[in-house]
PDB file of C-alpha atoms in Angstrom:
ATOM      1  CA  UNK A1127     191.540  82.286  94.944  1.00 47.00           C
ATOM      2  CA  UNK A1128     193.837  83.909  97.713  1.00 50.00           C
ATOM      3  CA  UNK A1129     197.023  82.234  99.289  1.00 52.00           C
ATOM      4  CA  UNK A1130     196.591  83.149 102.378  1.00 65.00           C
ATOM      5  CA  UNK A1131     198.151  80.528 104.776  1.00 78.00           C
ATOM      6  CA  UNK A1132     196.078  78.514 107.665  1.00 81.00           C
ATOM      7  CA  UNK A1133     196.519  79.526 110.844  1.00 83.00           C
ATOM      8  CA  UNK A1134     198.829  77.431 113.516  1.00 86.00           C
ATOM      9  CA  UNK A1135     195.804  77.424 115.883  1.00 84.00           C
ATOM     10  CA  UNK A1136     193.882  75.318 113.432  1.00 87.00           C
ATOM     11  CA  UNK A1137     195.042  72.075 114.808  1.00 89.00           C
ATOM     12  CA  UNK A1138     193.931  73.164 118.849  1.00 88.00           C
ATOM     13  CA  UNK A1139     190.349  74.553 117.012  1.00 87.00           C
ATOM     14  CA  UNK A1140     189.428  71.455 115.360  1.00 88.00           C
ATOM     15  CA  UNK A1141     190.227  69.149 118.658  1.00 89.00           C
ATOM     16  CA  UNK A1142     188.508  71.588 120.835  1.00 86.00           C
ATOM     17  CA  UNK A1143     185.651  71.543 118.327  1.00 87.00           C
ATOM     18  CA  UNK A1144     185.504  68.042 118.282  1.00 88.00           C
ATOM     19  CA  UNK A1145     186.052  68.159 114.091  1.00 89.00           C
ATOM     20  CA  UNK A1146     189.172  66.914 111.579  1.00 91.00           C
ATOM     21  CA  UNK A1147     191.778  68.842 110.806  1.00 91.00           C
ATOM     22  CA  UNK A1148     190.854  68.147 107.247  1.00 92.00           C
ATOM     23  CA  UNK A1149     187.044  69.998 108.091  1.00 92.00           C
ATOM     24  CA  UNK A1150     189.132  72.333 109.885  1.00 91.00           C
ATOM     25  CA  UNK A1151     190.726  73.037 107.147  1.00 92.00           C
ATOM     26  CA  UNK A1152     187.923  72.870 104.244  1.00 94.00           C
ATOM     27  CA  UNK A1153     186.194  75.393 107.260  1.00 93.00           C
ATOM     28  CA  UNK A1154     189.068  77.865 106.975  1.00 93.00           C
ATOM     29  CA  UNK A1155     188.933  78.060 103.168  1.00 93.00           C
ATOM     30  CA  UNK A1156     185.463  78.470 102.960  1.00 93.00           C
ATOM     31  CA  UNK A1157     185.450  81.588 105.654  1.00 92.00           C
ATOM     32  CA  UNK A1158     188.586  83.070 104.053  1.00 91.00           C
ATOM     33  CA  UNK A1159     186.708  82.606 100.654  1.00 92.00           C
ATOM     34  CA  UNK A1160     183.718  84.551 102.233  1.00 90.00           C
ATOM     35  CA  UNK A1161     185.538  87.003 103.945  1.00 89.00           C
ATOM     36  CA  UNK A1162     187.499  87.836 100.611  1.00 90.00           C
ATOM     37  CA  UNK A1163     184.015  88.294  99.141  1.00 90.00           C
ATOM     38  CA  UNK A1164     183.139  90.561 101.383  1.00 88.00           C
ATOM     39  CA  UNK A1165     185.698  92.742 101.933  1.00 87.00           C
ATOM     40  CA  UNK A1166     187.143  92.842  98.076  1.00 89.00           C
ATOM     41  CA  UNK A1167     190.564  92.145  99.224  1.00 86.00           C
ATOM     42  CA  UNK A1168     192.823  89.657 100.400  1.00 86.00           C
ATOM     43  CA  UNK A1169     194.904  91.795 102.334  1.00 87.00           C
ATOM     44  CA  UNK A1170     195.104  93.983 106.309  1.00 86.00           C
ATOM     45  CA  UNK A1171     193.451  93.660 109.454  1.00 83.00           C
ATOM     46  CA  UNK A1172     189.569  93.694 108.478  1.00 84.00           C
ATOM     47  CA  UNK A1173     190.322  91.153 105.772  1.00 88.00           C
ATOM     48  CA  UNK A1174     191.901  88.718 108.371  1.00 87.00           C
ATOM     49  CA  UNK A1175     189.980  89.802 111.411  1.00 85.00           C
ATOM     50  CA  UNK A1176     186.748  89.018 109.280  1.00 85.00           C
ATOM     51  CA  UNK A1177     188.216  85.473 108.034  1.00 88.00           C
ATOM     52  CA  UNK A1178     189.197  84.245 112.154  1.00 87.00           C
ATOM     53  CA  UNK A1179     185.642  85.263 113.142  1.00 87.00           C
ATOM     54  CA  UNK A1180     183.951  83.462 109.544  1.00 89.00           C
ATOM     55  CA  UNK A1181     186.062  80.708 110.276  1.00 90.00           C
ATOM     56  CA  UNK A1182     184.980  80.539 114.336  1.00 88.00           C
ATOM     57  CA  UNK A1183     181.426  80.815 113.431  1.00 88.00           C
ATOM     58  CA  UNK A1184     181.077  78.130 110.614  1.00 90.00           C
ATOM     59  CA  UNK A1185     182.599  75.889 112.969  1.00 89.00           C
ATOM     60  CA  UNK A1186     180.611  76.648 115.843  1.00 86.00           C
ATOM     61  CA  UNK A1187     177.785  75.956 113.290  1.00 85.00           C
ATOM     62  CA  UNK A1188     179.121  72.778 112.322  1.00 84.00           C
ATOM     63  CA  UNK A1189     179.390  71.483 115.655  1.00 83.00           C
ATOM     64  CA  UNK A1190     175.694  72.758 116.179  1.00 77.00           C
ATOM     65  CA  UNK A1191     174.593  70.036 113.012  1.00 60.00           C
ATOM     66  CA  UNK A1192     177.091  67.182 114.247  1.00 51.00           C
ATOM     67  CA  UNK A1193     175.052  64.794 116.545  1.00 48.00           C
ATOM     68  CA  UNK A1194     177.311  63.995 119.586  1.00 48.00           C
ATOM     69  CA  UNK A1195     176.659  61.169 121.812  1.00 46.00           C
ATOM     70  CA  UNK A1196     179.293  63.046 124.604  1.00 48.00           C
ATOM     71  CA  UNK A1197     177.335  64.435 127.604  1.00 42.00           C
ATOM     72  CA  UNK A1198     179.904  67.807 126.935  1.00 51.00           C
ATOM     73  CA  UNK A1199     179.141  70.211 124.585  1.00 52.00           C
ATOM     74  CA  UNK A1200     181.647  71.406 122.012  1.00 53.00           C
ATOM     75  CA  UNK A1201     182.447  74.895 123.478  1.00 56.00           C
ATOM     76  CA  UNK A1202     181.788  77.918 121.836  1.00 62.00           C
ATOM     77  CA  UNK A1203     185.452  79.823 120.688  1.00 65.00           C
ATOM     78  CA  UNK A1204     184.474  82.533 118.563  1.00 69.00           C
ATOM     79  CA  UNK A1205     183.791  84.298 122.348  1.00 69.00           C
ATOM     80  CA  UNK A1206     187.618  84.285 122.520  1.00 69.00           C
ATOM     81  CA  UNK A1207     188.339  85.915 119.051  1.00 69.00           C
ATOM     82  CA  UNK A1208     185.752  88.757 120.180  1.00 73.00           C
ATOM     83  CA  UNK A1209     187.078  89.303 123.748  1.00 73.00           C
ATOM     84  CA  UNK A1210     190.450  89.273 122.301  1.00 74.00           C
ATOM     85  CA  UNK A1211     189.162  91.881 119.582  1.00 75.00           C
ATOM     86  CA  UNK A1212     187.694  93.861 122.013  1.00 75.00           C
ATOM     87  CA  UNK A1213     190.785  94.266 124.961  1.00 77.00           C
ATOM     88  CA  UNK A1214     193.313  95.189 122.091  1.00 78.00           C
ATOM     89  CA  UNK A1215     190.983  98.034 121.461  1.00 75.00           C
ATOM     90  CA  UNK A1216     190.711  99.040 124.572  1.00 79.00           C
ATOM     91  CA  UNK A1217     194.555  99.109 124.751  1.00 80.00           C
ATOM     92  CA  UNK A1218     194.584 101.482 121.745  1.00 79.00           C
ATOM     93  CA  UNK A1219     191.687 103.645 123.023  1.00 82.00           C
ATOM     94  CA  UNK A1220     193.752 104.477 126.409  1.00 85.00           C
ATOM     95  CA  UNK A1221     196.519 105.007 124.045  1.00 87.00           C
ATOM     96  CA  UNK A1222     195.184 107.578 122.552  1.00 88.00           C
ATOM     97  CA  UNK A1223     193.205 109.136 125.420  1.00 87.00           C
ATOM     98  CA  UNK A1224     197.208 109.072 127.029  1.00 90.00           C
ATOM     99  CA  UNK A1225     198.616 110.645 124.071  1.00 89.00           C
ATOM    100  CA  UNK A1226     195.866 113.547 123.763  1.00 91.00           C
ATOM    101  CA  UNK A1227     195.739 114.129 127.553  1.00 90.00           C
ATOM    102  CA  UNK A1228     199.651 115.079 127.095  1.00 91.00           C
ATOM    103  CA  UNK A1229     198.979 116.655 123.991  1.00 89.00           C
ATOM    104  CA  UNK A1230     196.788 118.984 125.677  1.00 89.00           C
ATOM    105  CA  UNK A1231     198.994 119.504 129.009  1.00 89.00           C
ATOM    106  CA  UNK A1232     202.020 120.611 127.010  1.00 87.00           C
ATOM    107  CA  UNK A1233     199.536 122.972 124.642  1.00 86.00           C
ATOM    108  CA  UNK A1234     198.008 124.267 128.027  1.00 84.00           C
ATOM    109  CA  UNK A1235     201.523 125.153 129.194  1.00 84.00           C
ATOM    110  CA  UNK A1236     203.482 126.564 125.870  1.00 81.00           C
ATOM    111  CA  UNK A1237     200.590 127.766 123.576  1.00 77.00           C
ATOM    112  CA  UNK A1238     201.535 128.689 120.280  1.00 74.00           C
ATOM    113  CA  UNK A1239     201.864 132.202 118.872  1.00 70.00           C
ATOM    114  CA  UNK A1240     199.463 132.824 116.486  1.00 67.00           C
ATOM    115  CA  UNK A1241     200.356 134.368 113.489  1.00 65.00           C
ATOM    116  CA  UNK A1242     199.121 137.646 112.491  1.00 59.00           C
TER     117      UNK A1242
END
């Protein structure tokens, strides 16, 4: 079993989900179980990436099998996770498009000798 910590957002996920902390928190162990499984490691980015979006979609699937009598839905969060996923991407992608469009300029303007 890993030791990885739950998440401070866990709290705001279960009240927006209309779950217990306590699910909340079975939820989380049972996605960063899965995504442990998965990835064979309990460690970097893909390993926690993987357990936030396990973790959003078991809930969203537990809300799915609760029977409300609220007119409101329980809102869907893993969207979030993904758009959030998806702009710091972007971010690094014009990064590097930045960095090689320089890279390039200076190379255009003081090519290197090349060595006989």
């Amino acid at each position: 079993m890993n030791s990885m910590n739950a998440p401070k957002i866990l709290p705001w996920i279960a009240r927006k989900a209309g779950i217990s902390d306590e699910l909340a928190l079975k939820l989380w162990r049972r996605a960063v179980s899965e995504a442990e499984y998965l990835t064979g490691t309990t460690e970097g980015s893909a390993y926690y990436g993987l357990a936030v979006d396990r973790f959003l979609t078991i809930v969203e699937d537990e809300v799915g099998n609760v029977q409300s009598c609220s007119l409101a839905p329980a809102p869907q969060l893993s969207w979030m996770w993904r758009h959030q996923s998806r702009m710091s991407l972007l971010s690094l992608a014009a990064s590097q498009n930045a960095y090689r469009y320089w890279q390039n300029t200076w190379e255009g303007m003081y090519p290197q000798k090349k060595a006989a």
